[in-house]
Amino acid sequence: MKILVLGSGAGGGFPQWNCNCRLCAGQRQGELSAHARTQSSIAVSADGESWVLLNASPDIGQQIRNHAQLHPRHGLRDTPIKAVVLMDAQIDHVTGLLGMREGPCIDVYATPCVFEDLTTVFPVLSVLEHYCGTHWHMLAVAGTQTSATFTIDGFASLRFTAVAIPGKAPPYSPHRREQTVGDNIALLIEDLDDGRRMFYSPGLAEVGEQELQWMSDADCLLVDGTFWAENEMQHAGLSQKTASDMGHLPQTGNATRIGMVDVMLATAARRKVLIHINNSNPILDEASEQRRVLDGHGIEVAYDGMEITL
Ligand code: MLT
Ligand code: MN
Ligand code: ZN
């Protein structure tokens, strides 16, 4: 299985357009050893020819331009992107669908909650009906059904499992205050040819027994790297919101909650990768103390253009 990181940043990307924090300003001025990052999306392929997008970022145009793997190849109009799987209905994960409107009808895989948000409060899919249209593939993660295995046409050797995870629905969702099964999923992808597995979860609010079980089955983890610390945005004077308010488990834990670093260390995954990095996270600075801690643990920080072959 091939994994291509298109966008490794959280909403806003890095540096964020309106942000003058130490990290954003430092990156812009070339004072930090830190790479710019576009907003959250990855692509997965079995053969390197056809690709499935996991989330569609507002930066999709730039991301496709930057990656030859996703350029048109055959005929006058073409795309190797055959389907899009959505983890949630957040702006940074779905707005890129609008950027695909010039192409063929889009095969979209999502839960009922996400389809609902995207046809009501944030009607991206309804708008697309006036352009390329979408084929809906419902992932049966709702109510008491907390996981669903599925396949995607043209990707016979990949088996996908959508897993309900703790998280937050978007601020505009009627579910924002009351978590509903299907608002947020993680994806476990298994290559049936060699048994290798990848676990993808760019937004993960908490890791309990269940989540740890799914993560332990993976050879490669690509998980929520949004925040280093619970109050990082408050400390930087950027926002009053905490990591928990936004549905993200920070890398550092406390007395009552294990952090993402220790979660990753509790798994046997060969590749442990943080993704969806917010512009406030000190790990963006490659010379930071926090980055040294990750290096010491063999934890990687995803970057745009990162390729992983499992
Ligand atoms: C989040 O995951 O919380 C987002 O990155 C927020 C956003 O897109 O503004
Ligand atoms: Mn996000
Ligand atoms: Zn910033």
mmCIF file of C-alpha atoms and ligand atoms in Angstrom:
data_model
loop_
_atom_site.group_PDB
_atom_site.id
_atom_site.type_symbol
_atom_site.label_atom_id
_atom_site.label_comp_id
_atom_site.label_asym_id
_atom_site.label_seq_id
_atom_site.Cartn_x
_atom_site.Cartn_y
_atom_site.Cartn_z
ATOM 1 C CA MET A 1 0.000 0.000 0.000
ATOM 2 C CA LYS A 2 1.215 3.469 -0.832
ATOM 3 C CA ILE A 3 0.329 6.491 1.256
ATOM 4 C CA LEU A 4 0.903 10.024 0.044
ATOM 5 C CA VAL A 5 0.548 12.910 2.476
ATOM 6 C CA LEU A 6 -1.023 15.802 0.578
ATOM 7 C CA GLY A 7 -1.659 18.094 3.512
ATOM 8 C CA SER A 8 -0.191 17.568 6.979
ATOM 9 C CA GLY A 9 -1.503 20.763 8.621
ATOM 10 C CA ALA A 10 -4.689 21.308 10.610
ATOM 11 C CA GLY A 11 -7.389 23.828 9.625
ATOM 12 C CA GLY A 12 -5.686 27.057 8.497
ATOM 13 C CA GLY A 13 -2.484 25.264 7.449
ATOM 14 C CA PHE A 14 0.979 26.536 8.401
ATOM 15 C CA PRO A 15 1.803 29.344 8.438
ATOM 16 C CA GLN A 16 -1.814 30.439 8.844
ATOM 17 C CA TRP A 17 -2.668 33.390 6.598
ATOM 18 C CA ASN A 18 -3.619 35.781 9.440
ATOM 19 C CA CYS A 19 -1.284 34.542 12.165
ATOM 20 C CA ASN A 20 1.795 36.271 13.522
ATOM 21 C CA CYS A 21 2.518 33.826 16.322
ATOM 22 C CA ARG A 22 6.133 32.826 17.001
ATOM 23 C CA LEU A 23 5.872 29.783 14.741
ATOM 24 C CA CYS A 24 3.948 31.307 11.817
ATOM 25 C CA ALA A 25 6.033 34.503 11.762
ATOM 26 C CA GLY A 26 9.248 32.520 12.270
ATOM 27 C CA GLN A 27 8.449 30.241 9.354
ATOM 28 C CA ARG A 28 7.569 33.172 7.069
ATOM 29 C CA GLN A 29 10.790 34.981 7.913
ATOM 30 C CA GLY A 30 12.906 31.873 7.475
ATOM 31 C CA GLU A 31 14.050 32.082 11.099
ATOM 32 C CA LEU A 32 12.812 28.624 11.977
ATOM 33 C CA SER A 33 13.647 25.281 10.593
ATOM 34 C CA ALA A 34 10.017 24.529 9.759
ATOM 35 C CA HIS A 35 8.197 23.527 6.577
ATOM 36 C CA ALA A 36 4.949 25.120 5.395
ATOM 37 C CA ARG A 37 2.002 22.707 5.481
ATOM 38 C CA THR A 38 -1.286 22.669 3.614
ATOM 39 C CA GLN A 39 -4.547 21.487 5.138
ATOM 40 C CA SER A 40 -5.300 17.921 6.078
ATOM 41 C CA SER A 41 -5.640 15.207 3.420
ATOM 42 C CA ILE A 42 -3.869 12.023 2.347
ATOM 43 C CA ALA A 43 -4.139 9.721 -0.665
ATOM 44 C CA VAL A 44 -3.891 5.928 -0.631
ATOM 45 C CA SER A 45 -3.177 3.523 -3.479
ATOM 46 C CA ALA A 46 -2.495 -0.166 -3.988
ATOM 47 C CA ASP A 47 -0.712 0.156 -7.340
ATOM 48 C CA GLY A 48 0.444 3.772 -7.515
ATOM 49 C CA GLU A 49 -1.967 4.324 -10.441
ATOM 50 C CA SER A 50 -5.394 4.829 -8.862
ATOM 51 C CA TRP A 51 -5.806 6.766 -5.658
ATOM 52 C CA VAL A 52 -8.437 7.193 -2.938
ATOM 53 C CA LEU A 53 -8.463 10.537 -1.149
ATOM 54 C CA LEU A 54 -8.975 10.425 2.593
ATOM 55 C CA ASN A 55 -10.567 13.829 3.169
ATOM 56 C CA ALA A 56 -10.590 16.597 0.572
ATOM 57 C CA SER A 57 -8.752 19.719 1.685
ATOM 58 C CA PRO A 58 -9.502 23.326 0.696
ATOM 59 C CA ASP A 59 -5.902 23.279 -0.637
ATOM 60 C CA ILE A 60 -6.637 20.398 -3.031
ATOM 61 C CA GLY A 61 -5.766 22.379 -6.193
ATOM 62 C CA GLN A 62 -2.259 23.150 -4.944
ATOM 63 C CA GLN A 63 -1.895 19.622 -3.560
ATOM 64 C CA ILE A 64 -2.722 17.994 -6.902
ATOM 65 C CA ARG A 65 -0.458 20.410 -8.764
ATOM 66 C CA ASN A 66 2.395 19.533 -6.388
ATOM 67 C CA HIS A 67 2.076 15.756 -6.727
ATOM 68 C CA ALA A 68 2.652 14.143 -10.131
ATOM 69 C CA GLN A 69 0.983 10.947 -8.869
ATOM 70 C CA LEU A 70 -2.345 12.791 -9.030
ATOM 71 C CA HIS A 71 -1.949 14.474 -12.434
ATOM 72 C CA PRO A 72 -4.199 13.500 -15.384
ATOM 73 C CA ARG A 73 -2.626 10.775 -17.568
ATOM 74 C CA HIS A 74 -4.988 9.398 -20.167
ATOM 75 C CA GLY A 75 -6.936 11.445 -22.704
ATOM 76 C CA LEU A 76 -7.924 15.067 -22.597
ATOM 77 C CA ARG A 77 -9.568 15.144 -19.184
ATOM 78 C CA ASP A 78 -8.638 12.570 -16.550
ATOM 79 C CA THR A 79 -7.878 11.997 -12.899
ATOM 80 C CA PRO A 80 -6.317 9.097 -11.025
ATOM 81 C CA ILE A 81 -8.472 10.049 -7.995
ATOM 82 C CA LYS A 82 -11.260 7.471 -7.989
ATOM 83 C CA ALA A 83 -13.019 8.082 -4.672
ATOM 84 C CA VAL A 84 -13.071 10.245 -1.556
ATOM 85 C CA VAL A 85 -13.600 8.932 1.970
ATOM 86 C CA LEU A 86 -14.555 11.534 4.586
ATOM 87 C CA MET A 87 -13.596 11.235 8.256
ATOM 88 C CA ASP A 88 -15.985 13.996 9.329
ATOM 89 C CA ALA A 89 -17.792 17.066 7.950
ATOM 90 C CA GLN A 90 -15.187 19.663 8.997
ATOM 91 C CA ILE A 91 -14.295 22.511 6.626
ATOM 92 C CA ASP A 92 -10.648 21.432 6.310
ATOM 93 C CA HIS A 93 -11.716 17.881 5.347
ATOM 94 C CA VAL A 94 -14.565 18.403 2.892
ATOM 95 C CA THR A 95 -14.242 21.747 1.121
ATOM 96 C CA GLY A 96 -11.862 20.232 -1.429
ATOM 97 C CA LEU A 97 -14.819 18.383 -2.938
ATOM 98 C CA LEU A 98 -15.819 21.733 -4.434
ATOM 99 C CA GLY A 99 -12.394 21.916 -6.060
ATOM 100 C CA MET A 100 -13.148 18.661 -7.891
ATOM 101 C CA ARG A 101 -16.319 19.974 -9.561
ATOM 102 C CA GLU A 102 -14.776 20.112 -13.053
ATOM 103 C CA GLY A 103 -14.181 16.348 -13.019
ATOM 104 C CA PRO A 104 -16.410 13.277 -13.210
ATOM 105 C CA CYS A 105 -19.145 12.472 -10.695
ATOM 106 C CA ILE A 106 -17.383 11.959 -7.328
ATOM 107 C CA ASP A 107 -17.725 8.693 -5.402
ATOM 108 C CA VAL A 108 -18.033 9.855 -1.790
ATOM 109 C CA TYR A 109 -17.850 7.460 1.162
ATOM 110 C CA ALA A 110 -19.169 8.850 4.446
ATOM 111 C CA THR A 111 -21.414 8.128 7.416
ATOM 112 C CA PRO A 112 -25.095 9.168 7.596
ATOM 113 C CA CYS A 113 -24.164 11.990 10.053
ATOM 114 C CA VAL A 114 -21.650 13.430 7.613
ATOM 115 C CA PHE A 115 -24.011 13.157 4.621
ATOM 116 C CA GLU A 116 -26.636 14.922 6.732
ATOM 117 C CA ASP A 117 -24.351 17.847 7.628
ATOM 118 C CA LEU A 118 -23.142 18.138 4.033
ATOM 119 C CA THR A 119 -26.672 18.437 2.653
ATOM 120 C CA THR A 120 -28.141 20.702 5.344
ATOM 121 C CA VAL A 121 -26.015 23.040 7.496
ATOM 122 C CA PHE A 122 -22.988 22.952 5.138
ATOM 123 C CA PRO A 123 -24.531 21.841 1.827
ATOM 124 C CA VAL A 124 -21.374 21.089 -0.154
ATOM 125 C CA LEU A 125 -22.897 17.958 -1.697
ATOM 126 C CA SER A 126 -26.119 19.738 -2.646
ATOM 127 C CA VAL A 127 -24.087 22.441 -4.386
ATOM 128 C CA LEU A 128 -22.101 19.785 -6.282
ATOM 129 C CA GLU A 129 -25.340 18.461 -7.783
ATOM 130 C CA HIS A 130 -25.166 21.545 -10.035
ATOM 131 C CA TYR A 131 -21.688 20.547 -11.242
ATOM 132 C CA CYS A 132 -20.246 17.007 -11.344
ATOM 133 C CA GLY A 133 -22.684 15.380 -8.918
ATOM 134 C CA THR A 134 -21.757 12.771 -6.313
ATOM 135 C CA HIS A 135 -22.402 9.070 -5.834
ATOM 136 C CA TRP A 136 -23.087 8.380 -2.176
ATOM 137 C CA HIS A 137 -21.659 5.300 -0.504
ATOM 138 C CA MET A 138 -23.071 5.109 2.996
ATOM 139 C CA LEU A 139 -20.691 3.854 5.683
ATOM 140 C CA ALA A 140 -22.901 2.062 8.196
ATOM 141 C CA VAL A 141 -21.505 3.715 11.308
ATOM 142 C CA ALA A 142 -24.505 5.012 13.251
ATOM 143 C CA GLY A 143 -26.529 4.180 16.352
ATOM 144 C CA THR A 144 -25.254 0.941 17.869
ATOM 145 C CA GLN A 145 -23.204 0.116 14.776
ATOM 146 C CA THR A 146 -19.708 1.370 15.614
ATOM 147 C CA SER A 147 -17.693 -0.060 12.731
ATOM 148 C CA ALA A 148 -18.244 -0.978 9.102
ATOM 149 C CA THR A 149 -15.998 -2.799 6.653
ATOM 150 C CA PHE A 150 -16.222 -1.799 3.010
ATOM 151 C CA THR A 151 -14.460 -1.992 -0.337
ATOM 152 C CA ILE A 152 -14.025 0.599 -3.074
ATOM 153 C CA ASP A 153 -14.480 -0.262 -6.751
ATOM 154 C CA GLY A 154 -11.110 -0.568 -8.448
ATOM 155 C CA PHE A 155 -9.252 -1.201 -5.146
ATOM 156 C CA ALA A 156 -9.912 -4.931 -4.786
ATOM 157 C CA SER A 157 -6.789 -5.570 -2.712
ATOM 158 C CA LEU A 158 -7.625 -2.980 -0.045
ATOM 159 C CA ARG A 159 -10.089 -3.622 2.763
ATOM 160 C CA PHE A 160 -11.345 -0.517 4.536
ATOM 161 C CA THR A 161 -12.900 -0.416 7.997
ATOM 162 C CA ALA A 162 -14.562 2.751 9.277
ATOM 163 C CA VAL A 163 -14.510 2.983 13.062
ATOM 164 C CA ALA A 164 -16.548 5.367 15.225
ATOM 165 C CA ILE A 165 -14.186 7.371 17.445
ATOM 166 C CA PRO A 166 -14.570 10.044 20.129
ATOM 167 C CA GLY A 167 -14.440 13.479 18.531
ATOM 168 C CA LYS A 168 -16.368 16.647 17.846
ATOM 169 C CA ALA A 169 -18.813 17.367 15.064
ATOM 170 C CA PRO A 170 -18.105 20.697 13.314
ATOM 171 C CA PRO A 171 -19.233 23.926 15.025
ATOM 172 C CA TYR A 172 -22.114 24.260 12.487
ATOM 173 C CA SER A 173 -23.401 20.729 13.067
ATOM 174 C CA PRO A 174 -26.531 20.158 15.154
ATOM 175 C CA HIS A 175 -24.465 17.417 16.865
ATOM 176 C CA ARG A 176 -21.690 19.759 18.042
ATOM 177 C CA ARG A 177 -22.785 19.631 21.680
ATOM 178 C CA GLU A 178 -23.913 16.045 21.707
ATOM 179 C CA GLN A 179 -21.550 13.495 20.238
ATOM 180 C CA THR A 180 -23.303 11.151 17.816
ATOM 181 C CA VAL A 181 -21.936 7.872 16.466
ATOM 182 C CA GLY A 182 -20.733 8.628 12.937
ATOM 183 C CA ASP A 183 -19.724 12.274 13.445
ATOM 184 C CA ASN A 184 -16.070 11.212 13.472
ATOM 185 C CA ILE A 185 -14.512 8.080 12.124
ATOM 186 C CA ALA A 186 -11.030 6.636 11.894
ATOM 187 C CA LEU A 187 -10.050 4.359 9.052
ATOM 188 C CA LEU A 188 -8.196 1.064 9.205
ATOM 189 C CA ILE A 189 -6.955 0.014 5.759
ATOM 190 C CA GLU A 190 -5.613 -3.468 5.184
ATOM 191 C CA ASP A 191 -3.703 -4.552 2.090
ATOM 192 C CA LEU A 192 -5.043 -8.057 1.477
ATOM 193 C CA ASP A 193 -1.985 -8.988 -0.612
ATOM 194 C CA ASP A 194 0.490 -8.636 2.243
ATOM 195 C CA GLY A 195 -1.659 -8.139 5.357
ATOM 196 C CA ARG A 196 -0.152 -4.710 6.125
ATOM 197 C CA ARG A 197 -2.431 -2.257 7.897
ATOM 198 C CA MET A 198 -2.617 1.483 8.238
ATOM 199 C CA PHE A 199 -4.691 3.374 10.827
ATOM 200 C CA TYR A 200 -5.671 6.946 9.934
ATOM 201 C CA SER A 201 -7.282 9.335 12.365
ATOM 202 C CA PRO A 202 -6.475 13.033 11.910
ATOM 203 C CA GLY A 203 -9.046 13.982 14.559
ATOM 204 C CA LEU A 204 -9.158 11.808 17.670
ATOM 205 C CA ALA A 205 -10.413 13.237 20.966
ATOM 206 C CA GLU A 206 -9.607 10.347 23.262
ATOM 207 C CA VAL A 207 -8.027 6.937 23.189
ATOM 208 C CA GLY A 208 -9.775 4.269 25.253
ATOM 209 C CA GLU A 209 -9.502 0.486 25.196
ATOM 210 C CA GLN A 210 -11.425 0.240 21.942
ATOM 211 C CA GLU A 211 -9.318 2.779 20.052
ATOM 212 C CA LEU A 212 -6.100 1.314 21.402
ATOM 213 C CA GLN A 213 -7.209 -2.101 20.143
ATOM 214 C CA TRP A 214 -7.714 -0.753 16.594
ATOM 215 C CA MET A 215 -4.406 1.088 16.732
ATOM 216 C CA SER A 216 -2.545 -1.954 18.022
ATOM 217 C CA ASP A 217 -3.542 -3.890 14.923
ATOM 218 C CA ALA A 218 -1.788 -1.425 12.626
ATOM 219 C CA ASP A 219 1.706 -1.481 11.110
ATOM 220 C CA CYS A 220 1.501 2.259 10.521
ATOM 221 C CA LEU A 221 -0.297 4.936 12.554
ATOM 222 C CA LEU A 222 -1.151 8.329 11.094
ATOM 223 C CA VAL A 223 -2.903 10.046 13.958
ATOM 224 C CA ASP A 224 -4.045 13.343 15.444
ATOM 225 C CA GLY A 225 -1.022 15.584 15.955
ATOM 226 C CA THR A 226 -2.986 18.826 16.266
ATOM 227 C CA PHE A 227 -1.743 20.005 19.654
ATOM 228 C CA TRP A 228 1.270 19.350 21.840
ATOM 229 C CA ALA A 229 -0.527 20.560 24.987
ATOM 230 C CA GLU A 230 -4.111 20.962 26.143
ATOM 231 C CA ASN A 231 -3.836 24.751 26.667
ATOM 232 C CA GLU A 232 -1.352 25.567 23.957
ATOM 233 C CA MET A 233 -3.549 28.050 22.112
ATOM 234 C CA GLN A 234 -4.396 29.894 25.344
ATOM 235 C CA HIS A 235 -0.724 30.103 26.318
ATOM 236 C CA ALA A 236 0.189 31.527 22.921
ATOM 237 C CA GLY A 237 -2.662 34.052 23.246
ATOM 238 C CA LEU A 238 -4.270 32.701 20.072
ATOM 239 C CA SER A 239 -7.614 31.424 21.332
ATOM 240 C CA GLN A 240 -9.489 30.473 24.482
ATOM 241 C CA LYS A 241 -10.181 27.022 23.063
ATOM 242 C CA THR A 242 -8.516 23.965 24.560
ATOM 243 C CA ALA A 243 -7.548 20.815 22.686
ATOM 244 C CA SER A 244 -10.544 19.037 24.260
ATOM 245 C CA ASP A 245 -12.914 21.831 23.214
ATOM 246 C CA MET A 246 -11.853 21.112 19.648
ATOM 247 C CA GLY A 247 -11.934 17.322 19.903
ATOM 248 C CA HIS A 248 -8.193 16.655 19.757
ATOM 249 C CA LEU A 249 -6.066 14.573 22.119
ATOM 250 C CA PRO A 250 -2.815 16.472 22.771
ATOM 251 C CA GLN A 251 0.554 14.748 22.579
ATOM 252 C CA THR A 252 1.258 15.339 26.267
ATOM 253 C CA GLY A 253 -0.932 13.716 28.893
ATOM 254 C CA ASN A 254 -1.816 14.648 32.475
ATOM 255 C CA ALA A 255 -2.879 12.901 35.668
ATOM 256 C CA THR A 256 -6.272 11.947 34.278
ATOM 257 C CA ARG A 257 -5.626 11.401 30.607
ATOM 258 C CA ILE A 258 -2.922 9.638 28.629
ATOM 259 C CA GLY A 259 -1.364 11.769 25.849
ATOM 260 C CA MET A 260 -0.921 10.721 22.218
ATOM 261 C CA VAL A 261 2.831 10.112 22.606
ATOM 262 C CA ASP A 262 2.251 7.472 25.283
ATOM 263 C CA VAL A 263 -0.656 6.029 23.298
ATOM 264 C CA MET A 264 1.620 5.542 20.307
ATOM 265 C CA LEU A 265 4.356 4.048 22.443
ATOM 266 C CA ALA A 266 1.833 1.505 23.750
ATOM 267 C CA THR A 267 1.388 0.109 20.233
ATOM 268 C CA ALA A 268 3.702 -2.097 18.201
ATOM 269 C CA ALA A 269 3.276 -0.074 14.991
ATOM 270 C CA ARG A 270 6.507 0.145 12.960
ATOM 271 C CA ARG A 271 5.713 3.651 11.727
ATOM 272 C CA LYS A 272 4.237 6.100 14.218
ATOM 273 C CA VAL A 273 3.348 9.359 12.520
ATOM 274 C CA LEU A 274 1.625 12.522 13.761
ATOM 275 C CA ILE A 275 -0.483 14.384 11.202
ATOM 276 C CA HIS A 276 -2.975 17.321 11.150
ATOM 277 C CA ILE A 277 -0.487 19.578 12.957
ATOM 278 C CA ASN A 278 -1.907 22.904 14.105
ATOM 279 C CA ASN A 279 0.092 26.094 13.517
ATOM 280 C CA SER A 280 0.404 26.512 17.312
ATOM 281 C CA ASN A 281 2.206 23.174 17.816
ATOM 282 C CA PRO A 282 5.909 23.557 18.763
ATOM 283 C CA ILE A 283 6.739 20.266 16.984
ATOM 284 C CA LEU A 284 6.563 22.252 13.724
ATOM 285 C CA ASP A 285 9.955 23.675 14.703
ATOM 286 C CA GLU A 286 12.428 20.944 13.819
ATOM 287 C CA ALA A 287 14.932 22.335 16.320
ATOM 288 C CA SER A 288 12.462 22.332 19.221
ATOM 289 C CA GLU A 289 12.832 20.392 22.445
ATOM 290 C CA GLN A 290 9.451 18.786 21.736
ATOM 291 C CA ARG A 291 10.698 17.533 18.394
ATOM 292 C CA ARG A 292 13.727 15.983 20.123
ATOM 293 C CA VAL A 293 11.381 14.130 22.449
ATOM 294 C CA LEU A 294 9.485 12.704 19.469
ATOM 295 C CA ASP A 295 12.722 11.776 17.696
ATOM 296 C CA GLY A 296 13.846 9.949 20.814
ATOM 297 C CA HIS A 297 10.679 7.858 20.694
ATOM 298 C CA GLY A 298 10.878 7.177 16.955
ATOM 299 C CA ILE A 299 7.698 9.206 16.355
ATOM 300 C CA GLU A 300 7.610 10.996 13.001
ATOM 301 C CA VAL A 301 5.910 14.257 12.067
ATOM 302 C CA ALA A 302 4.136 14.095 8.707
ATOM 303 C CA TYR A 303 5.029 16.685 6.076
ATOM 304 C CA ASP A 304 3.428 17.566 2.753
ATOM 305 C CA GLY A 305 4.767 15.207 0.108
ATOM 306 C CA MET A 306 5.707 12.472 2.599
ATOM 307 C CA GLU A 307 5.412 9.049 0.982
ATOM 308 C CA ILE A 308 4.984 5.890 2.968
ATOM 309 C CA THR A 309 5.141 2.462 1.375
ATOM 310 C CA LEU A 310 3.903 -0.213 3.718
HETATM 311 C C1 MLT B 1 -10.099 21.027 13.662
HETATM 312 O O1 MLT B 1 -9.811 19.878 13.343
HETATM 313 O O2 MLT B 1 -10.477 21.305 14.804
HETATM 314 C C2 MLT B 1 -9.992 22.006 12.556
HETATM 315 O O3 MLT B 1 -8.726 21.952 11.989
HETATM 316 C C3 MLT B 1 -10.563 23.327 12.792
HETATM 317 C C4 MLT B 1 -10.746 24.075 11.496
HETATM 318 O O4 MLT B 1 -10.753 23.493 10.411
HETATM 319 O O5 MLT B 1 -10.881 25.275 11.578
HETATM 320 MN MN MN B 2 -9.190 19.856 11.291
HETATM 321 ZN ZN ZN B 3 0.426 30.854 14.135
#
